[in-house]
Amino acid sequence: MADSKAIYLYMDYLELFGGYTLEQRGRLVTAMLEYASTGALPEFEGPERYVWPMLRGQIDRDREKYNARCRQNAENARGHRSE
């Protein structure tokens, strides 16, 4: 079962990123994409390091919800085939 090929960018992130420069926001979004794609952890030296744990946790929770939904769908499909 493959992980999702997407990440969510929640509207709340507008407020969360409000005090960051465009460059810092870009580093955060790039880190989110790389982490979700490869599991690579960024090495932030600037203020991005303060919000990264929250973003990482949300990516992990979203991934688990997606995988749980895939497992449930697979189970449902198996149940329909045996009837």
Short mmCIF file of N, CA and C in Angstrom, two decimals:
data_model
loop_
_atom_site.label_atom_id
_atom_site.label_comp_id
_atom_site.label_asym_id
_atom_site.label_seq_id
_atom_site.Cartn_x
_atom_site.Cartn_y
_atom_site.Cartn_z
N MET A 1 0.85 -1.17 0.00
CA MET A 1 0.00 0.00 0.00
C MET A 1 0.90 1.23 0.00
N ALA A 2 0.73 2.08 -0.95
CA ALA A 2 1.57 3.27 -1.08
C ALA A 2 1.02 4.43 -0.26
N ASP A 3 1.92 5.25 0.24
CA ASP A 3 1.49 6.46 0.92
C ASP A 3 0.94 7.45 -0.08
N SER A 4 0.20 8.39 0.43
CA SER A 4 -0.38 9.45 -0.39
C SER A 4 0.73 10.18 -1.14
N LYS A 5 0.40 10.69 -2.28
CA LYS A 5 1.34 11.46 -3.09
C LYS A 5 1.09 12.96 -2.91
N ALA A 6 0.46 13.32 -1.80
CA ALA A 6 0.09 14.72 -1.57
C ALA A 6 0.27 15.07 -0.10
N ILE A 7 0.35 16.36 0.18
CA ILE A 7 0.29 16.86 1.54
C ILE A 7 -0.79 17.93 1.58
N TYR A 8 -1.31 18.17 2.76
CA TYR A 8 -2.29 19.23 2.95
C TYR A 8 -1.58 20.50 3.34
N LEU A 9 -2.03 21.61 2.78
CA LEU A 9 -1.60 22.94 3.23
C LEU A 9 -2.85 23.57 3.85
N TYR A 10 -2.93 23.52 5.16
CA TYR A 10 -4.12 24.00 5.86
C TYR A 10 -4.17 25.52 5.88
N MET A 11 -5.37 26.06 5.87
CA MET A 11 -5.57 27.52 5.89
C MET A 11 -4.95 28.14 7.14
N ASP A 12 -4.91 27.39 8.23
CA ASP A 12 -4.29 27.89 9.46
C ASP A 12 -2.82 28.23 9.26
N TYR A 13 -2.20 27.65 8.26
CA TYR A 13 -0.79 27.93 8.01
C TYR A 13 -0.57 29.38 7.60
N LEU A 14 -1.58 30.03 7.04
CA LEU A 14 -1.44 31.46 6.71
C LEU A 14 -1.08 32.25 7.96
N GLU A 15 -1.77 31.97 9.05
CA GLU A 15 -1.49 32.66 10.31
C GLU A 15 -0.16 32.19 10.89
N LEU A 16 0.08 30.89 10.85
CA LEU A 16 1.30 30.32 11.38
C LEU A 16 2.54 30.90 10.70
N PHE A 17 2.46 31.06 9.38
CA PHE A 17 3.59 31.56 8.60
C PHE A 17 3.63 33.09 8.54
N GLY A 18 2.68 33.75 9.17
CA GLY A 18 2.54 35.20 9.07
C GLY A 18 3.78 36.00 9.38
N GLY A 19 4.55 35.58 10.36
CA GLY A 19 5.75 36.33 10.74
C GLY A 19 7.01 35.93 9.99
N TYR A 20 6.87 35.04 9.04
CA TYR A 20 8.02 34.54 8.30
C TYR A 20 8.16 35.26 6.96
N THR A 21 9.39 35.37 6.49
CA THR A 21 9.62 35.95 5.17
C THR A 21 9.20 34.94 4.10
N LEU A 22 9.08 35.42 2.88
CA LEU A 22 8.75 34.51 1.78
C LEU A 22 9.81 33.42 1.63
N GLU A 23 11.06 33.78 1.84
CA GLU A 23 12.14 32.79 1.75
C GLU A 23 11.99 31.72 2.83
N GLN A 24 11.68 32.12 4.04
CA GLN A 24 11.49 31.16 5.12
C GLN A 24 10.27 30.28 4.86
N ARG A 25 9.20 30.88 4.35
CA ARG A 25 8.01 30.10 4.00
C ARG A 25 8.35 29.07 2.93
N GLY A 26 9.13 29.48 1.95
CA GLY A 26 9.54 28.57 0.89
C GLY A 26 10.34 27.40 1.43
N ARG A 27 11.23 27.69 2.38
CA ARG A 27 12.02 26.60 2.99
C ARG A 27 11.11 25.64 3.75
N LEU A 28 10.11 26.17 4.44
CA LEU A 28 9.19 25.31 5.18
C LEU A 28 8.38 24.42 4.24
N VAL A 29 7.83 25.01 3.20
CA VAL A 29 7.01 24.22 2.26
C VAL A 29 7.87 23.19 1.55
N THR A 30 9.08 23.58 1.15
CA THR A 30 9.99 22.62 0.51
C THR A 30 10.33 21.49 1.47
N ALA A 31 10.58 21.82 2.74
CA ALA A 31 10.89 20.79 3.73
C ALA A 31 9.70 19.86 3.92
N MET A 32 8.49 20.41 3.91
CA MET A 32 7.29 19.58 4.05
C MET A 32 7.19 18.59 2.90
N LEU A 33 7.42 19.06 1.69
CA LEU A 33 7.34 18.19 0.52
C LEU A 33 8.43 17.12 0.55
N GLU A 34 9.66 17.52 0.88
CA GLU A 34 10.75 16.54 0.93
C GLU A 34 10.53 15.52 2.04
N TYR A 35 10.06 15.97 3.20
CA TYR A 35 9.82 15.04 4.30
C TYR A 35 8.72 14.05 3.92
N ALA A 36 7.63 14.55 3.36
CA ALA A 36 6.53 13.66 2.97
C ALA A 36 6.95 12.69 1.88
N SER A 37 7.83 13.12 1.00
CA SER A 37 8.25 12.31 -0.14
C SER A 37 9.34 11.30 0.22
N THR A 38 10.33 11.74 1.01
CA THR A 38 11.50 10.90 1.26
C THR A 38 11.75 10.58 2.73
N GLY A 39 11.11 11.32 3.62
CA GLY A 39 11.38 11.15 5.04
C GLY A 39 12.57 11.95 5.52
N ALA A 40 13.19 12.71 4.62
CA ALA A 40 14.36 13.51 4.98
C ALA A 40 13.97 14.63 5.93
N LEU A 41 14.71 14.75 7.01
CA LEU A 41 14.46 15.81 7.98
C LEU A 41 15.32 17.03 7.66
N PRO A 42 14.71 18.21 7.66
CA PRO A 42 15.48 19.42 7.38
C PRO A 42 16.35 19.81 8.57
N GLU A 43 17.36 20.57 8.29
CA GLU A 43 18.23 21.10 9.34
C GLU A 43 18.10 22.61 9.33
N PHE A 44 17.06 23.11 9.96
CA PHE A 44 16.82 24.55 10.01
C PHE A 44 17.73 25.19 11.05
N GLU A 45 18.27 26.35 10.68
CA GLU A 45 19.06 27.13 11.62
C GLU A 45 18.32 28.40 12.04
N GLY A 46 17.33 28.78 11.25
CA GLY A 46 16.56 29.98 11.54
C GLY A 46 15.29 29.67 12.31
N PRO A 47 14.38 30.62 12.33
CA PRO A 47 13.16 30.47 13.12
C PRO A 47 12.23 29.37 12.61
N GLU A 48 12.47 28.86 11.42
CA GLU A 48 11.64 27.77 10.91
C GLU A 48 11.68 26.56 11.84
N ARG A 49 12.77 26.41 12.56
CA ARG A 49 12.92 25.25 13.44
C ARG A 49 11.88 25.22 14.55
N TYR A 50 11.26 26.36 14.84
CA TYR A 50 10.26 26.41 15.90
C TYR A 50 8.91 25.86 15.47
N VAL A 51 8.55 25.99 14.20
CA VAL A 51 7.25 25.48 13.75
C VAL A 51 7.38 24.12 13.08
N TRP A 52 8.59 23.72 12.73
CA TRP A 52 8.76 22.44 12.03
C TRP A 52 8.17 21.25 12.78
N PRO A 53 8.37 21.11 14.10
CA PRO A 53 7.81 19.94 14.78
C PRO A 53 6.29 19.83 14.62
N MET A 54 5.58 20.95 14.65
CA MET A 54 4.14 20.94 14.47
C MET A 54 3.78 20.52 13.04
N LEU A 55 4.49 21.05 12.06
CA LEU A 55 4.22 20.70 10.67
C LEU A 55 4.52 19.22 10.42
N ARG A 56 5.63 18.75 10.94
CA ARG A 56 5.99 17.33 10.79
C ARG A 56 4.93 16.43 11.41
N GLY A 57 4.48 16.78 12.60
CA GLY A 57 3.46 16.00 13.27
C GLY A 57 2.17 15.94 12.46
N GLN A 58 1.80 17.06 11.86
CA GLN A 58 0.57 17.08 11.06
C GLN A 58 0.72 16.22 9.81
N ILE A 59 1.88 16.27 9.18
CA ILE A 59 2.13 15.42 8.01
C ILE A 59 2.02 13.95 8.42
N ASP A 60 2.60 13.60 9.55
CA ASP A 60 2.54 12.21 10.03
C ASP A 60 1.10 11.79 10.33
N ARG A 61 0.33 12.66 10.97
CA ARG A 61 -1.07 12.33 11.27
C ARG A 61 -1.89 12.19 10.00
N ASP A 62 -1.67 13.08 9.05
CA ASP A 62 -2.39 13.01 7.78
C ASP A 62 -2.05 11.71 7.04
N ARG A 63 -0.78 11.34 7.07
CA ARG A 63 -0.35 10.11 6.40
C ARG A 63 -1.03 8.89 7.04
N GLU A 64 -1.07 8.87 8.37
CA GLU A 64 -1.69 7.74 9.06
C GLU A 64 -3.19 7.67 8.76
N LYS A 65 -3.86 8.80 8.71
CA LYS A 65 -5.29 8.81 8.36
C LYS A 65 -5.49 8.26 6.95
N TYR A 66 -4.64 8.68 6.03
CA TYR A 66 -4.74 8.21 4.65
C TYR A 66 -4.52 6.70 4.59
N ASN A 67 -3.48 6.22 5.27
CA ASN A 67 -3.18 4.79 5.25
C ASN A 67 -4.30 3.98 5.91
N ALA A 68 -4.88 4.50 6.98
CA ALA A 68 -6.00 3.81 7.64
C ALA A 68 -7.19 3.73 6.69
N ARG A 69 -7.45 4.80 5.97
CA ARG A 69 -8.55 4.81 4.99
C ARG A 69 -8.28 3.81 3.88
N CYS A 70 -7.04 3.71 3.43
CA CYS A 70 -6.69 2.73 2.39
C CYS A 70 -6.89 1.31 2.90
N ARG A 71 -6.46 1.06 4.13
CA ARG A 71 -6.66 -0.27 4.71
C ARG A 71 -8.14 -0.60 4.81
N GLN A 72 -8.95 0.36 5.25
CA GLN A 72 -10.39 0.13 5.36
C GLN A 72 -11.02 -0.11 4.00
N ASN A 73 -10.62 0.65 3.01
CA ASN A 73 -11.15 0.46 1.66
C ASN A 73 -10.77 -0.92 1.11
N ALA A 74 -9.53 -1.34 1.36
CA ALA A 74 -9.10 -2.67 0.90
C ALA A 74 -9.90 -3.76 1.59
N GLU A 75 -10.13 -3.59 2.89
CA GLU A 75 -10.94 -4.57 3.62
C GLU A 75 -12.37 -4.59 3.10
N ASN A 76 -12.93 -3.44 2.86
CA ASN A 76 -14.28 -3.36 2.31
C ASN A 76 -14.36 -4.04 0.94
N ALA A 77 -13.35 -3.84 0.10
CA ALA A 77 -13.33 -4.44 -1.23
C ALA A 77 -13.24 -5.94 -1.13
N ARG A 78 -12.43 -6.46 -0.21
CA ARG A 78 -12.33 -7.91 -0.03
C ARG A 78 -13.67 -8.49 0.41
N GLY A 79 -14.38 -7.78 1.28
CA GLY A 79 -15.68 -8.24 1.75
C GLY A 79 -16.70 -8.29 0.65
N HIS A 80 -16.67 -7.36 -0.29
CA HIS A 80 -17.63 -7.34 -1.39
C HIS A 80 -17.36 -8.46 -2.39
N ARG A 81 -16.11 -8.83 -2.55
CA ARG A 81 -15.76 -9.87 -3.51
C ARG A 81 -16.20 -11.26 -3.04
N SER A 82 -16.23 -11.45 -1.72
CA SER A 82 -16.56 -12.80 -1.22
C SER A 82 -18.07 -13.05 -1.16
N GLU A 83 -18.85 -12.04 -1.39
CA GLU A 83 -20.31 -12.23 -1.31
C GLU A 83 -20.86 -12.79 -2.59
#
